[in-house]
Each structure stands twice: as C-alpha cells, then as structure tokens.
Short mmCIF file of C-alpha atoms in Angstrom, two decimals:
data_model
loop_
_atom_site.label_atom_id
_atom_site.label_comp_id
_atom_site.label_asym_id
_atom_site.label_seq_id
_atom_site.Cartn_x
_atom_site.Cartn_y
_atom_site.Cartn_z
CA UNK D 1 -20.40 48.16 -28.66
CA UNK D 2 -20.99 44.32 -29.97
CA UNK D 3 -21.39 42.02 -27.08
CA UNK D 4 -19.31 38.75 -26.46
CA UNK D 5 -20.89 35.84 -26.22
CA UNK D 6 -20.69 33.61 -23.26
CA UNK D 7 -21.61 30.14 -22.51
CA UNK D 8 -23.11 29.11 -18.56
CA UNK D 9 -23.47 25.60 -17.85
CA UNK D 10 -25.46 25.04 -14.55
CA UNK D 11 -27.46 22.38 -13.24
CA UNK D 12 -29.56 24.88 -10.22
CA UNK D 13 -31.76 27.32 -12.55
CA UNK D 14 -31.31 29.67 -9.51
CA UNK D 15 -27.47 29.86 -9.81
CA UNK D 16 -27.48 30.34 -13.09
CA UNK D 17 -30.17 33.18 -13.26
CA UNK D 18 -27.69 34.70 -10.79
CA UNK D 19 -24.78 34.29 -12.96
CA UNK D 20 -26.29 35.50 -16.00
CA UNK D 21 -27.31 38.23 -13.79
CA UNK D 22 -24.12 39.21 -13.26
CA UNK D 23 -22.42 38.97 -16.39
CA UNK D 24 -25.12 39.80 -18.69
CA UNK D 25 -24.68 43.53 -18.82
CA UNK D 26 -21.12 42.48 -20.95
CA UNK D 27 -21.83 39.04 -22.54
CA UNK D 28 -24.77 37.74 -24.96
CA UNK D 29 -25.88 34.73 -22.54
CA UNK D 30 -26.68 31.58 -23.50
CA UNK D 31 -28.05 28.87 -20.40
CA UNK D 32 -27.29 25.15 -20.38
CA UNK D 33 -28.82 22.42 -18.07
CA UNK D 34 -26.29 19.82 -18.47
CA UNK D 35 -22.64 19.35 -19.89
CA UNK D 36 -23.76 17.00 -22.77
CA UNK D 37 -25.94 19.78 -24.32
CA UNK D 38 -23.47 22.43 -24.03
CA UNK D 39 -20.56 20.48 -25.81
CA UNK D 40 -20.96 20.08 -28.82
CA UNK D 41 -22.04 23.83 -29.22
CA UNK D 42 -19.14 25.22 -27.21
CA UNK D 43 -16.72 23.02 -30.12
CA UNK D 44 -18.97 24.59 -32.89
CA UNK D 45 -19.33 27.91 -32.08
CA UNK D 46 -16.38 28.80 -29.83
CA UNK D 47 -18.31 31.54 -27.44
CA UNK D 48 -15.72 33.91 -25.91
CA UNK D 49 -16.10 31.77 -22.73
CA UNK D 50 -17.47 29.17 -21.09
CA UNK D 51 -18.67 29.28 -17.45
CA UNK D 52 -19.71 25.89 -15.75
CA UNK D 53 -20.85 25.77 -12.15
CA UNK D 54 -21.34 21.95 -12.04
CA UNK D 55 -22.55 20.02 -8.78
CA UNK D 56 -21.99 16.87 -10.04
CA UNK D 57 -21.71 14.32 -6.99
CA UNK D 58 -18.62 12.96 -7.90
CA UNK D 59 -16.07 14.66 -11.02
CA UNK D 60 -17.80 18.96 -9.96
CA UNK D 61 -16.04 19.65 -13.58
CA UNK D 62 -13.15 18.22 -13.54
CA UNK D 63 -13.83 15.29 -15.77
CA UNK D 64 -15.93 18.05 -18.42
CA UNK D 65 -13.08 20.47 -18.31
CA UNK D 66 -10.59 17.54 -19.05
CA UNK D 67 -12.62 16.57 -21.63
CA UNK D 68 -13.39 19.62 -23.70
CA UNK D 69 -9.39 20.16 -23.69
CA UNK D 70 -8.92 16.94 -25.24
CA UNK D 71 -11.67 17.80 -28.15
CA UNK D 72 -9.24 20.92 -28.87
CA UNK D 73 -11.33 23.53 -26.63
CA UNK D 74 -10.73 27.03 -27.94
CA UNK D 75 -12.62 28.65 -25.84
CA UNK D 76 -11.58 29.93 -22.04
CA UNK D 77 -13.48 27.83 -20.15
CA UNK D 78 -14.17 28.55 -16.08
CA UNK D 79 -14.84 26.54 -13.48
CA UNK D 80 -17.11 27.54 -10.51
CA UNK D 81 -17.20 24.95 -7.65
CA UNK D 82 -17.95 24.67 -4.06
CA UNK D 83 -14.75 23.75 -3.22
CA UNK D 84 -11.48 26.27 -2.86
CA UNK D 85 -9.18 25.28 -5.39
CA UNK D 86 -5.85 27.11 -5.77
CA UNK D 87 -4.49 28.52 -9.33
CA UNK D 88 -2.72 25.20 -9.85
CA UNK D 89 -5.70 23.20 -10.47
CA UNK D 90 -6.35 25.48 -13.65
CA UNK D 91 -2.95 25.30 -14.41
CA UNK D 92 -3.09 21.53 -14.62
CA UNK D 93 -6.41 21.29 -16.68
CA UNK D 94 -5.23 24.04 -18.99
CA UNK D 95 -8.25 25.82 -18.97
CA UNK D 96 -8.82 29.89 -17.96
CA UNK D 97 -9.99 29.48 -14.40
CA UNK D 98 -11.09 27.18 -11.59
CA UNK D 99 -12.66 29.54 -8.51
CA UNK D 100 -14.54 29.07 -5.73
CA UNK D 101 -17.84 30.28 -6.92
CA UNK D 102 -18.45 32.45 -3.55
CA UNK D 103 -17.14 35.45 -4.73
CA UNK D 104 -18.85 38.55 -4.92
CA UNK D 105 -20.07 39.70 -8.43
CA UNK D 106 -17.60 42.21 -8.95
CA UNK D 107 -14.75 39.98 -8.36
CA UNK D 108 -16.49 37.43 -10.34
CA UNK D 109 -17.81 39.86 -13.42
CA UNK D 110 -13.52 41.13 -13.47
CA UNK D 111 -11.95 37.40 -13.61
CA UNK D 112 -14.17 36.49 -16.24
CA UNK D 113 -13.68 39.48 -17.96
CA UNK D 114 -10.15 39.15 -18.30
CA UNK D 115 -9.64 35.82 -19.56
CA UNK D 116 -11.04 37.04 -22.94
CA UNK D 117 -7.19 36.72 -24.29
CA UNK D 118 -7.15 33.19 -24.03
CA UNK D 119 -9.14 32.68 -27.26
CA UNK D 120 -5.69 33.54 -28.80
CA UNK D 121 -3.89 30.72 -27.89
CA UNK D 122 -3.01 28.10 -29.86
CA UNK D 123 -5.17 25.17 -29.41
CA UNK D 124 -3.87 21.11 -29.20
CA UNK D 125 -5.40 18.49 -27.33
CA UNK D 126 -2.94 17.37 -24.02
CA UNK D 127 -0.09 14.95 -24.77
CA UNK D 128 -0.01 12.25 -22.80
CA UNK D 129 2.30 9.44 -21.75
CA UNK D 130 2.57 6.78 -24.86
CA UNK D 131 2.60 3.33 -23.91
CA UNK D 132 4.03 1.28 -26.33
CA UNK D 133 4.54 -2.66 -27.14
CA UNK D 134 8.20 -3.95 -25.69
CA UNK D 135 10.58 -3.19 -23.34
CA UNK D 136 10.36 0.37 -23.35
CA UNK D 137 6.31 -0.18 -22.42
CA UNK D 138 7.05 -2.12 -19.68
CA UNK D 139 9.46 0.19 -18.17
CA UNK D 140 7.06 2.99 -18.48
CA UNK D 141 4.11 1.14 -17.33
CA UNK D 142 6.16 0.53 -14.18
CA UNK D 143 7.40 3.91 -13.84
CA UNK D 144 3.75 5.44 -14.48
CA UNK D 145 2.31 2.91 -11.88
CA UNK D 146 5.14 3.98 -8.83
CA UNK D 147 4.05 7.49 -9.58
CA UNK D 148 0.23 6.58 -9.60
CA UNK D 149 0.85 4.79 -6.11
CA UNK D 150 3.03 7.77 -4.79
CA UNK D 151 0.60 10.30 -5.84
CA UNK D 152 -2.37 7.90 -4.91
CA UNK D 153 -1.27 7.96 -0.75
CA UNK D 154 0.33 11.33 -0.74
CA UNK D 155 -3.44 12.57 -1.81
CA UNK D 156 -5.12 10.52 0.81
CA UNK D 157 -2.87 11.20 3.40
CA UNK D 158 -3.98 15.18 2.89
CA UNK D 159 -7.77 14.09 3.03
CA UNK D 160 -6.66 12.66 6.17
CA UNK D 161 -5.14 15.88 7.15
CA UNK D 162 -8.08 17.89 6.45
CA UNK D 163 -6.04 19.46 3.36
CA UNK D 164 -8.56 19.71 0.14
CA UNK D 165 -7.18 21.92 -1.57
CA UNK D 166 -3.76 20.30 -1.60
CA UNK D 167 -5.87 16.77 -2.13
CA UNK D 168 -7.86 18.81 -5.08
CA UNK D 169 -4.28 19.19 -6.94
CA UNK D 170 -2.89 15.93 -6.42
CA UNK D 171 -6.56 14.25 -7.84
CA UNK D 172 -6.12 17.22 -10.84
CA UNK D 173 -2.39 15.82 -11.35
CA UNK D 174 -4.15 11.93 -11.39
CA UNK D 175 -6.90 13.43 -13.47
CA UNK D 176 -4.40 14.50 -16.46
CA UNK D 177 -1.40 12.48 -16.45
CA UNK D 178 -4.20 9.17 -16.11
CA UNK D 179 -7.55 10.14 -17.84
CA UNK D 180 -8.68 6.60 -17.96
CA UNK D 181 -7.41 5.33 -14.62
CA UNK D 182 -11.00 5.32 -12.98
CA UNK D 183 -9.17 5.11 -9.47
CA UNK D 184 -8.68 8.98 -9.45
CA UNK D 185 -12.69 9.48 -9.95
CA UNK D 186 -12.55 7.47 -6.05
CA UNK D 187 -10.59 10.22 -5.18
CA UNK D 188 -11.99 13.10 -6.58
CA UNK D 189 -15.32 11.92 -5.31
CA UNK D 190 -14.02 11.63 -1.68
CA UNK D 191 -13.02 15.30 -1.78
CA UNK D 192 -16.36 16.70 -3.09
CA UNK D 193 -18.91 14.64 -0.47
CA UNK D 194 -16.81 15.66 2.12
CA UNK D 195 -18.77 18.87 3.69
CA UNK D 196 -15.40 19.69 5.43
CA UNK D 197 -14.01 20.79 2.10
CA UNK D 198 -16.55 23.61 1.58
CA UNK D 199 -15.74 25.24 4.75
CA UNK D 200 -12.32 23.74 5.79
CA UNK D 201 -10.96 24.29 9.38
CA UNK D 202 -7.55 23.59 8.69
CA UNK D 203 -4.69 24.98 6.64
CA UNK D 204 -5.09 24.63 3.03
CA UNK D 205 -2.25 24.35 1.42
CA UNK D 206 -0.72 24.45 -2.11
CA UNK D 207 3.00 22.63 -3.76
CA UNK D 208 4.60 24.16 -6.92
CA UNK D 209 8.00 22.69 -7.43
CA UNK D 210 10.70 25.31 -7.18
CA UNK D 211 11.98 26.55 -10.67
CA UNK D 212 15.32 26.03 -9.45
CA UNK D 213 14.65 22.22 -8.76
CA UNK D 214 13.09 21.83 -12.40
CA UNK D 215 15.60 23.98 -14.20
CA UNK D 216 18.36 21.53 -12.73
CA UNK D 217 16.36 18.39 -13.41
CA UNK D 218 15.75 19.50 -17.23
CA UNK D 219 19.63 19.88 -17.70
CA UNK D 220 19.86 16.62 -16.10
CA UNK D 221 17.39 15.89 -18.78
CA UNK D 222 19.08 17.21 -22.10
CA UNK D 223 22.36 15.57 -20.87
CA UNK D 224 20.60 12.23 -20.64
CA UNK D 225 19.39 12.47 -23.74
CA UNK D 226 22.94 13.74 -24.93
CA UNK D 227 24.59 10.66 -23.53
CA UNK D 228 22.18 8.30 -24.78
CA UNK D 229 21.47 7.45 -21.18
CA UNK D 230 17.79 5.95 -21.25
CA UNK D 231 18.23 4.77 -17.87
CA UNK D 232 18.34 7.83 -16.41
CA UNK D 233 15.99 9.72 -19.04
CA UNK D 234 13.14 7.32 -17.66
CA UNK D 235 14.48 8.38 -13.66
CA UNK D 236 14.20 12.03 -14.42
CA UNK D 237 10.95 11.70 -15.73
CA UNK D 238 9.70 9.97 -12.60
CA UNK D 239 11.15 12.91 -10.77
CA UNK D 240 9.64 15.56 -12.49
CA UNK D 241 5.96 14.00 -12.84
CA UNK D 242 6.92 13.40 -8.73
CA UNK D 243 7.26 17.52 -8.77
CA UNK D 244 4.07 17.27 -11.12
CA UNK D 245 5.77 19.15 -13.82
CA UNK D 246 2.97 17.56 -16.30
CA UNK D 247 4.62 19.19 -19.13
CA UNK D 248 8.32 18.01 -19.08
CA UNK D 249 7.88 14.72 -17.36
CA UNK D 250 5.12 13.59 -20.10
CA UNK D 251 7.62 14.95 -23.20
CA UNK D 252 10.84 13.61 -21.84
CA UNK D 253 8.80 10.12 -21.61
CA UNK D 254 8.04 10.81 -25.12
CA UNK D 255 11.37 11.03 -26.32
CA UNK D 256 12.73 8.04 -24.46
CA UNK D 257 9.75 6.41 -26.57
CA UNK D 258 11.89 7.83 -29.66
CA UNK D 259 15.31 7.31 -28.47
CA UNK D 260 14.38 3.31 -27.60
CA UNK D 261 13.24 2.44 -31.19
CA UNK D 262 16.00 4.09 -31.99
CA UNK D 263 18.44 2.50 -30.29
CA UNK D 264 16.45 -1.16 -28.93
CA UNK D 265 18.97 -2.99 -26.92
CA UNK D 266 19.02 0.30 -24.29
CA UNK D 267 15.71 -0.42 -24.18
CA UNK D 268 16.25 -4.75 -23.22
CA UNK D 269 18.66 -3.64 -20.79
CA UNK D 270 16.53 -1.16 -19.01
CA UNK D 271 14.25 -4.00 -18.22
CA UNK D 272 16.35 -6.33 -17.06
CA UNK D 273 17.99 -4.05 -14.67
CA UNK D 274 14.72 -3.12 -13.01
CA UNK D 275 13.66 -7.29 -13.35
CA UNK D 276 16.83 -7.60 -11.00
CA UNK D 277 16.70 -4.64 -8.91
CA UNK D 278 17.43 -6.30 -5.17
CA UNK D 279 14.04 -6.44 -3.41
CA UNK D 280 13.71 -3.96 -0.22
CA UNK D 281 15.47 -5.46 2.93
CA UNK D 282 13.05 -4.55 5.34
CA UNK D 283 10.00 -6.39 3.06
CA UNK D 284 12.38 -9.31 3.10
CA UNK D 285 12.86 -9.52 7.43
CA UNK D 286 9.09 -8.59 7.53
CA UNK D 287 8.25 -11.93 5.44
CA UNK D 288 11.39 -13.97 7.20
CA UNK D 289 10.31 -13.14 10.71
CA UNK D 290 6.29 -14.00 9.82
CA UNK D 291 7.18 -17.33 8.16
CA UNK D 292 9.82 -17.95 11.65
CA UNK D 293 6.47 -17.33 13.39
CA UNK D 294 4.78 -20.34 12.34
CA UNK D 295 7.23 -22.42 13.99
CA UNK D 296 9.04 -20.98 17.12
CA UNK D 297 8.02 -17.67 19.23
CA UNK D 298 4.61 -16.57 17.62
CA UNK D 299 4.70 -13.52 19.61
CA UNK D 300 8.35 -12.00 18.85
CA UNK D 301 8.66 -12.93 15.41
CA UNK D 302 4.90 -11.90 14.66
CA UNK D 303 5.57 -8.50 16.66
CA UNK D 304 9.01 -7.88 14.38
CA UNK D 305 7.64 -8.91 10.82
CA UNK D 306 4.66 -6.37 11.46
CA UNK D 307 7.40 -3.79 12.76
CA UNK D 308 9.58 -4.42 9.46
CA UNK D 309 6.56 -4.59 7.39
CA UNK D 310 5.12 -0.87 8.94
CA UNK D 311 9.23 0.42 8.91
CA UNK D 312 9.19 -0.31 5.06
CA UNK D 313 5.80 1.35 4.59
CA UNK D 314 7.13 4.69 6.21
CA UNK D 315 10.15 4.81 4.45
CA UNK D 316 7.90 4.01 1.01
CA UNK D 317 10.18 0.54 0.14
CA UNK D 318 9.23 -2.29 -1.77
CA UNK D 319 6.50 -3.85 -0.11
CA UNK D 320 5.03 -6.54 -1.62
CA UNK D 321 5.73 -9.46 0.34
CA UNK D 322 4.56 -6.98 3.33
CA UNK D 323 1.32 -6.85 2.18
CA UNK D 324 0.62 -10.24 2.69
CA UNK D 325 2.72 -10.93 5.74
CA UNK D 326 1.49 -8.26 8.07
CA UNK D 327 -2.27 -9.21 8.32
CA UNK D 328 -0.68 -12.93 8.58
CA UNK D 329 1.28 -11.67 11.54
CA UNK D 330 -1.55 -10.03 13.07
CA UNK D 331 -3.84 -13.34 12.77
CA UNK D 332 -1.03 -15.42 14.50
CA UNK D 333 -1.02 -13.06 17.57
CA UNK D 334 -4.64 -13.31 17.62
CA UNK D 335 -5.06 -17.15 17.62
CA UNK D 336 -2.24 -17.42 20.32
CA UNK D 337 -4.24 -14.80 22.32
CA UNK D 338 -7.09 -17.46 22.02
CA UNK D 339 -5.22 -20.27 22.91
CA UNK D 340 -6.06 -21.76 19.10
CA UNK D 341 -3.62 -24.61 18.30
CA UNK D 342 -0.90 -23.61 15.88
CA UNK D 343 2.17 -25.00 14.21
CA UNK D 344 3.99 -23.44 16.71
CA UNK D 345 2.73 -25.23 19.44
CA UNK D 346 3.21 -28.17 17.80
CA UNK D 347 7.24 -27.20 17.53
CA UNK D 348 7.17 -26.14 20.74
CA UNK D 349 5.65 -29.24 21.80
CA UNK D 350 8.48 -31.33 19.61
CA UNK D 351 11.20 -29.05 21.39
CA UNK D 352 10.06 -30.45 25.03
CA UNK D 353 9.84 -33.42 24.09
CA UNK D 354 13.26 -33.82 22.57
CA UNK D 355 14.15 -31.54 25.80
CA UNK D 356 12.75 -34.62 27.86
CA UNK D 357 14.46 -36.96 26.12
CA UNK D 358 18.14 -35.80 26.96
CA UNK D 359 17.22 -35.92 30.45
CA UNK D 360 15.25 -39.12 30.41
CA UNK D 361 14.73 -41.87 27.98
CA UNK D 362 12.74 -45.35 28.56
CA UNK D 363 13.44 -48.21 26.11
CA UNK D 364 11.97 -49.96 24.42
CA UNK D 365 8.30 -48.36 24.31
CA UNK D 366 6.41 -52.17 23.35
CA UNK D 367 7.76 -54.23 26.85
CA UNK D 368 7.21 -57.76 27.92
CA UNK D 369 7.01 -57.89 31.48
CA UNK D 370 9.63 -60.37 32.87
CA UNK D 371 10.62 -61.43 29.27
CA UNK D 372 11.84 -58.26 28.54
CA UNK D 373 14.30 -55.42 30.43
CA UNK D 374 13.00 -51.94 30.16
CA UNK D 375 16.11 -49.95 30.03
CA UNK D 376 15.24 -46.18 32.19
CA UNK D 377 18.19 -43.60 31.51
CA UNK D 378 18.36 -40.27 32.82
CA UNK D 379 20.53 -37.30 33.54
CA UNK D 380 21.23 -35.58 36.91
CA UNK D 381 23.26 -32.27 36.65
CA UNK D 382 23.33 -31.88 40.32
CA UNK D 383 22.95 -33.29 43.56
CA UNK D 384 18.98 -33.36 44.32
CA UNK D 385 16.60 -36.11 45.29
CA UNK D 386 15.42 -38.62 42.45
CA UNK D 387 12.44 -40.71 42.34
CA UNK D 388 11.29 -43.47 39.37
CA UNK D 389 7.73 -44.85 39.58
CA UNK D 390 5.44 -47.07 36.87
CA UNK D 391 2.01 -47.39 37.48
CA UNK D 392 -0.73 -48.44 35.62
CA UNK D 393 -4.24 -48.08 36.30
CA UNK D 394 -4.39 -51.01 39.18
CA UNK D 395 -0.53 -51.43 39.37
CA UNK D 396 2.34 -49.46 40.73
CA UNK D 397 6.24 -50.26 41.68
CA UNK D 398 8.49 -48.27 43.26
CA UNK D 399 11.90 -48.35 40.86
CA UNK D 400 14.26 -45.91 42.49
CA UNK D 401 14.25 -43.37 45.88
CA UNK D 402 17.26 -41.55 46.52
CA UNK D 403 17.39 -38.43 48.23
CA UNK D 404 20.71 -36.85 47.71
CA UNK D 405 21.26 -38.77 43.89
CA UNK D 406 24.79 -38.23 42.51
CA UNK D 407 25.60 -36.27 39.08
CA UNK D 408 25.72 -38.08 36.01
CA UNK D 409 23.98 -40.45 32.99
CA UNK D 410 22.74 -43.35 34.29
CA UNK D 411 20.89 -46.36 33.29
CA UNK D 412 18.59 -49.17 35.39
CA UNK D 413 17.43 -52.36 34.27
CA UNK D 414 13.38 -52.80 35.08
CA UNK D 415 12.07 -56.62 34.74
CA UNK D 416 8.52 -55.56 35.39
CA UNK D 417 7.70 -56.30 38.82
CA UNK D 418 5.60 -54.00 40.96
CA UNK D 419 5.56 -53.90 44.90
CA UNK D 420 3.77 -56.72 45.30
CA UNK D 421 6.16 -58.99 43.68
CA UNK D 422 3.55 -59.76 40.63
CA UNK D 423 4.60 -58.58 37.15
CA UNK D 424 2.58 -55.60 35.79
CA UNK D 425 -0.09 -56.61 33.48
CA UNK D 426 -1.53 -53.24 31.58
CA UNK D 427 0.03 -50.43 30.03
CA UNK D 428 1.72 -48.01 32.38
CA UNK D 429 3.27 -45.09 32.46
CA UNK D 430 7.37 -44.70 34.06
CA UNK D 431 7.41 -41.03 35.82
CA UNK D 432 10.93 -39.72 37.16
CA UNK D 433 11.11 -36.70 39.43
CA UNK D 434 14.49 -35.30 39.41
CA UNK D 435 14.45 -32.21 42.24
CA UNK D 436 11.34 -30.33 41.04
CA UNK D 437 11.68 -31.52 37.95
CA UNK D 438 9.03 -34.15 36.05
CA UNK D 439 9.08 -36.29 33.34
CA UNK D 440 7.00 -39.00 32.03
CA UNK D 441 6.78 -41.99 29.49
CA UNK D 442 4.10 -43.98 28.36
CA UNK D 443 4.96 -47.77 27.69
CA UNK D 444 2.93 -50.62 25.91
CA UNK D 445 3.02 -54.16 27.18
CA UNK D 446 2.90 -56.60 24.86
CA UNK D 447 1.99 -60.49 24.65
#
C-alpha cells in the first residue's frame, strides 16, 4: 500500500514528534519549523495534507491559512490550535479543518484521515470585494467600513462576554472579507493571549445565519439586479456580509461593480443619496444639549447630551458628532464639580445682573457730587421694608428707610450728600435692600 504524504508545520519539536507519531503509521512525514519554509513546498509539491499547529503570539494560523488559499492551495490544509474553534472558522478560511489540537490520537489520526477528498476540489484563490475609482467605490468603501465597525464591536463585545469562540468567527469573518485591514490582527491577537480562551468558563457559542433568512435575501438579490435597483443591490449586500454569508455578499458587490459601469448615473445617484441621508436625531440633541451647556445649566444639559450620546450608541445610530461631545460633556461636569470658571458662569453671571437691573438701576455710573443727580430706580412687587444706602470707604448717607414701602417703579433724585451734610468725595457703592432681598451698584465720582 503506497503511503500519502503529509506535511506538519510546528514550531515545539515535542508536538510535532507527537504528531508525526500519530499519523505516521498512514502518511510519509515531512517536519517543518516555521511557515515560511513549508510554503513554498506545500505550493510545489501539493502533499495530501498539510497539518500546522502554530503558536504564533498573535495570527495561531489564521493569517498562514489565509494566505496559502490566496496562492491557490490545493492541498487540505488543518489547523491545530489551542483555542476551541467551531466548524465555521474552517468554513470561512476554506481550508479542511481548524480543531482544537487536544484531541486524542484516534480522533485526531480519523479527521485527518478523511479530509483526503479535498485534493479534488477545484482550486481559485478567494474573491474579494473590488474597490473601484468613482461613485460606485465610494459607496462600497462606506458600506465595507459600517460592516467593519459592526463586526469590529459585536466581536469585542463577546471578548467581553467571555465568548472566544464566537469572537474567533467574527475575527475569521474580519480576517477574509479584509485581509489587509491590520485592525483585525488587534483582534485576533486579543483572543489568543487571553488564557481564558484555552479553558473558557463560559458558554461558547457559535452564529450561522438561517438558510431561510439567506434564501429570502438572495431573491431579494436577483430581483434587484432584475430591476436595475443598485440601491438596494448594495443594501442586500450589507445584509448578507452582516449574516457573514462571505460568499454571496462579496459576489453580489461584484456585480453591482458590473451593473454601475454599466449603467453610471445609478451609480452618481447612489452617492448622493447616502451624501444626504438625514444625520441620526439622537447624535444631533447629544451635540445641541453639550454646546447649550457652555452657556446655561452645565449640569442638565451636560447630563442629557451624554444620555443622547450613550442612547444613540445602544441603538448603533450615527454617531459622529457624539464622539466628540460626550467626553466634552463629561469635562464640563468635572470643572463645575471643581468650582473652575466656565462660560457658563459667566452667563449666569450676565443673567443676575440683568436680573438686578429690572429691580434696581442707578444712573449715571460717572457722578458729580452736587453738580450732578444720581437717578436710583427700583421695583417693589409687594409690601416689605426698603432701605437705600451709599457709602464709600470713609463716607456713608442714609437715602431711603421705609418699613412697610408701597408696590411699584419708582425713582429718587440723590445730590450727593451724606449724613453729615458734606458731599461724598470717593467712589461709593449705592446698596438697596428690598425685604430680604440685596442689590448693589458701584458708582464713580468724577471731577
């Protein structure tokens, strides 16, 4: 019986004189240190497969099984990591197998074993999303970048939850659809130094869109296309790379590549409808009720722009101006915590004043005692006791004590004289006490 040959790529010489172990008694064995040395004779001679256990600190295969598909891998290649990836993960990567490389021999010996079919299939590198010049690039580009971000925090958000194996998908998904987008290595890194996902406590969990949903979205699809309807070719897409149907989201972007040099002012439109797409309402009161901030009631419009700015994060709106106004918000409270001078006070400040100055009013503010009449209105809205003074640092007169003062806008006439009959010399200030009410105004004498 002739042997098949088989490939192991390792970087511990103890794992792989395991694995070889194992598989040896079926398969010719060749070893390999590293992924570079193993390449370009995997593409030459096409073993019957290819077994990498790979520790690398950051990609553990995923960026070498990527790879070797785009060179046109014919061989079934397998993955053997520390983490527990579920059968999507291959599926996405297009290669044989991706396992957890704690099995026991005999389970590991029989999955290898029967992946010796795949050498049968026809080989092409991935297709990927094209990005062309125009309007019909910048559409995509936008599209591809709100599915990036989407995929991005749904990933993160099951790191948070303790969910690798779901995470381990999602970063696969990244790793495919954006091969160059060096944010998904961040990722992928973050899932393989955790020592949680080795031995997870948690739920692991897996997502494979329902064939029902996809089936209905590709007839969506064809009738799109039908209709001429690049508009909603480009949505569908987004929903099915959403679902992380690789293979029908990248091709229908494809042909709406096609069908918009075909027909180019579908293509124009398209971007001018998303250029004028209203912006989200709740990024909108989250910027309106920061900027309000600056001038009148720090706390409560602070407190609601950060509420509108989290409310448009949940519900995953348009967020832009959110980004910015949210940290702003929380800087404002902070300062008013610490007393720190701010526009605000400054308004508020303006608002008493003006406040004051419907109640009481002293004209004109440069006086000439005895040449001059300072004019002192004021307002009383209800019976109460009402005293005027001026004083000045050595000077003071008594201008008007009445107990029980009438209601009404009234006005006295001041010639300058204090209570000892001489006329005040320095500036002064004219105080009014109207029930428990004070206000004061500063007045400079003049030659």
């Amino acid at each position: 019986m002739v042997k098949e040959t088989a490939y192991i790529i390792a970087e511990d010489k103890d794992s792989a004189a395991k694995l070889k172990g194992v598989i040896e008694s079926d398969y010719i064995v060749t070893l390999f240190e590293s992924p570079e040395d193993a390449i370009n004779e995997i593409l030459k001679k096409k073993p019957d497969v290819v077994v990498s256990e790979m520790v690398f600190s950051s990609i553990d295969g995923i960026n070498f099984a990527a790879g070797l598909k785009e060179k046109c891998l014919e061989s079934p290649l397998v993955i053997l990591t520390k983490l527990h990836p579920t059968p999507k993960v291959a599926e996405l990567l297009e290669i044989a197998g991706c396992f957890n490389r704690d099995l026991s021999d005999e389970d590991m010996l029989d999955k290898i074993k029967s992946l010796s079919g795949w050498k049968k299939r026809k080989v092409s590198p991935p297709q990927l999303p094209i990005i062309t010049e125009g309007s019909i690039g910048i559409a995509i580009q936008q599209l591809l970048n709100e599915v990036y971000d989407e995929k991005k925090n749904e990933c993160l958000a099951c790191i948070g939850k303790k969910d690798f194996s779901r995470a381990l998908e999602i970063a696969t998904f990244l790793r495919r659809v954006f091969p160059t987008d060096l944010r998904t290595q961040g990722l992928i890194r973050e899932i393989v130094h955790s020592k949680e996902a080795e031995s997870p406590k948690t739920e692991q969990t897996s997502f494979t869109a329902s064939r029902e949903d996809i089936n209905r979205e590709s007839r969506a699809a064809r009738g799109a296309v039908d209709s001429g309807n690049l508009a909603l070719m480009l949505e569908i897409a987004k929903k099915l790379l959403l679902m992380e149907d690789v293979k029908n989201g990248v091709r229908l972007l494809r042909e709406s590549v096609v069908f918009s040099e075909e027909n180019p002012y579908l293509a124009e439109r398209i971007v001018v409808q998303k250029e004028s797409s209203s912006a989200s309402v709740l990024d909108i009161l989250c910027a309106g009720s920061v900027f309000l901030s600056f001038f009148i009631y720090p706390y409560v419009f602070a407190g609601a722009g950060i509420c509108f700015g989290i409310a448009a994060w949940a519900m995953k709106k348009e967020r832009k101006a959110a980004a910015v106004a949210v940290p702003m918000a929380v800087v404002i409270i902070a300062l008013n915590l610490f007393n720190f001078p701010l526009l605000s006070d400054m308004v508020a400040d303006w608002q008493g004043k003006a406040a004051a100055r419907r109640v009481f009013s002293v004209e004109p503010k440069i006086f000439k005692p005895g040449a001059d009449t300072l004019v002192i209105k004021y307002r009383v809205k209800e019976i109460s006791p009402v005293v005027i003074t001026a004083a000045s640092s050595r000077q003071s007169a008594e201008i008007l004590n009445n107990k029980e003062h009438n209601t009404g806008v009234f006005e006295i006439p001041w010639k300058g004289k204090t209570d000892d009959g001489s006329l005040i010399k320095n500036n002064f200030r004219v105080s009014i006490k109207i029930g428990d009410k004070s206000f004061t105004e500063k007045i400079y004498t003049g030659d």
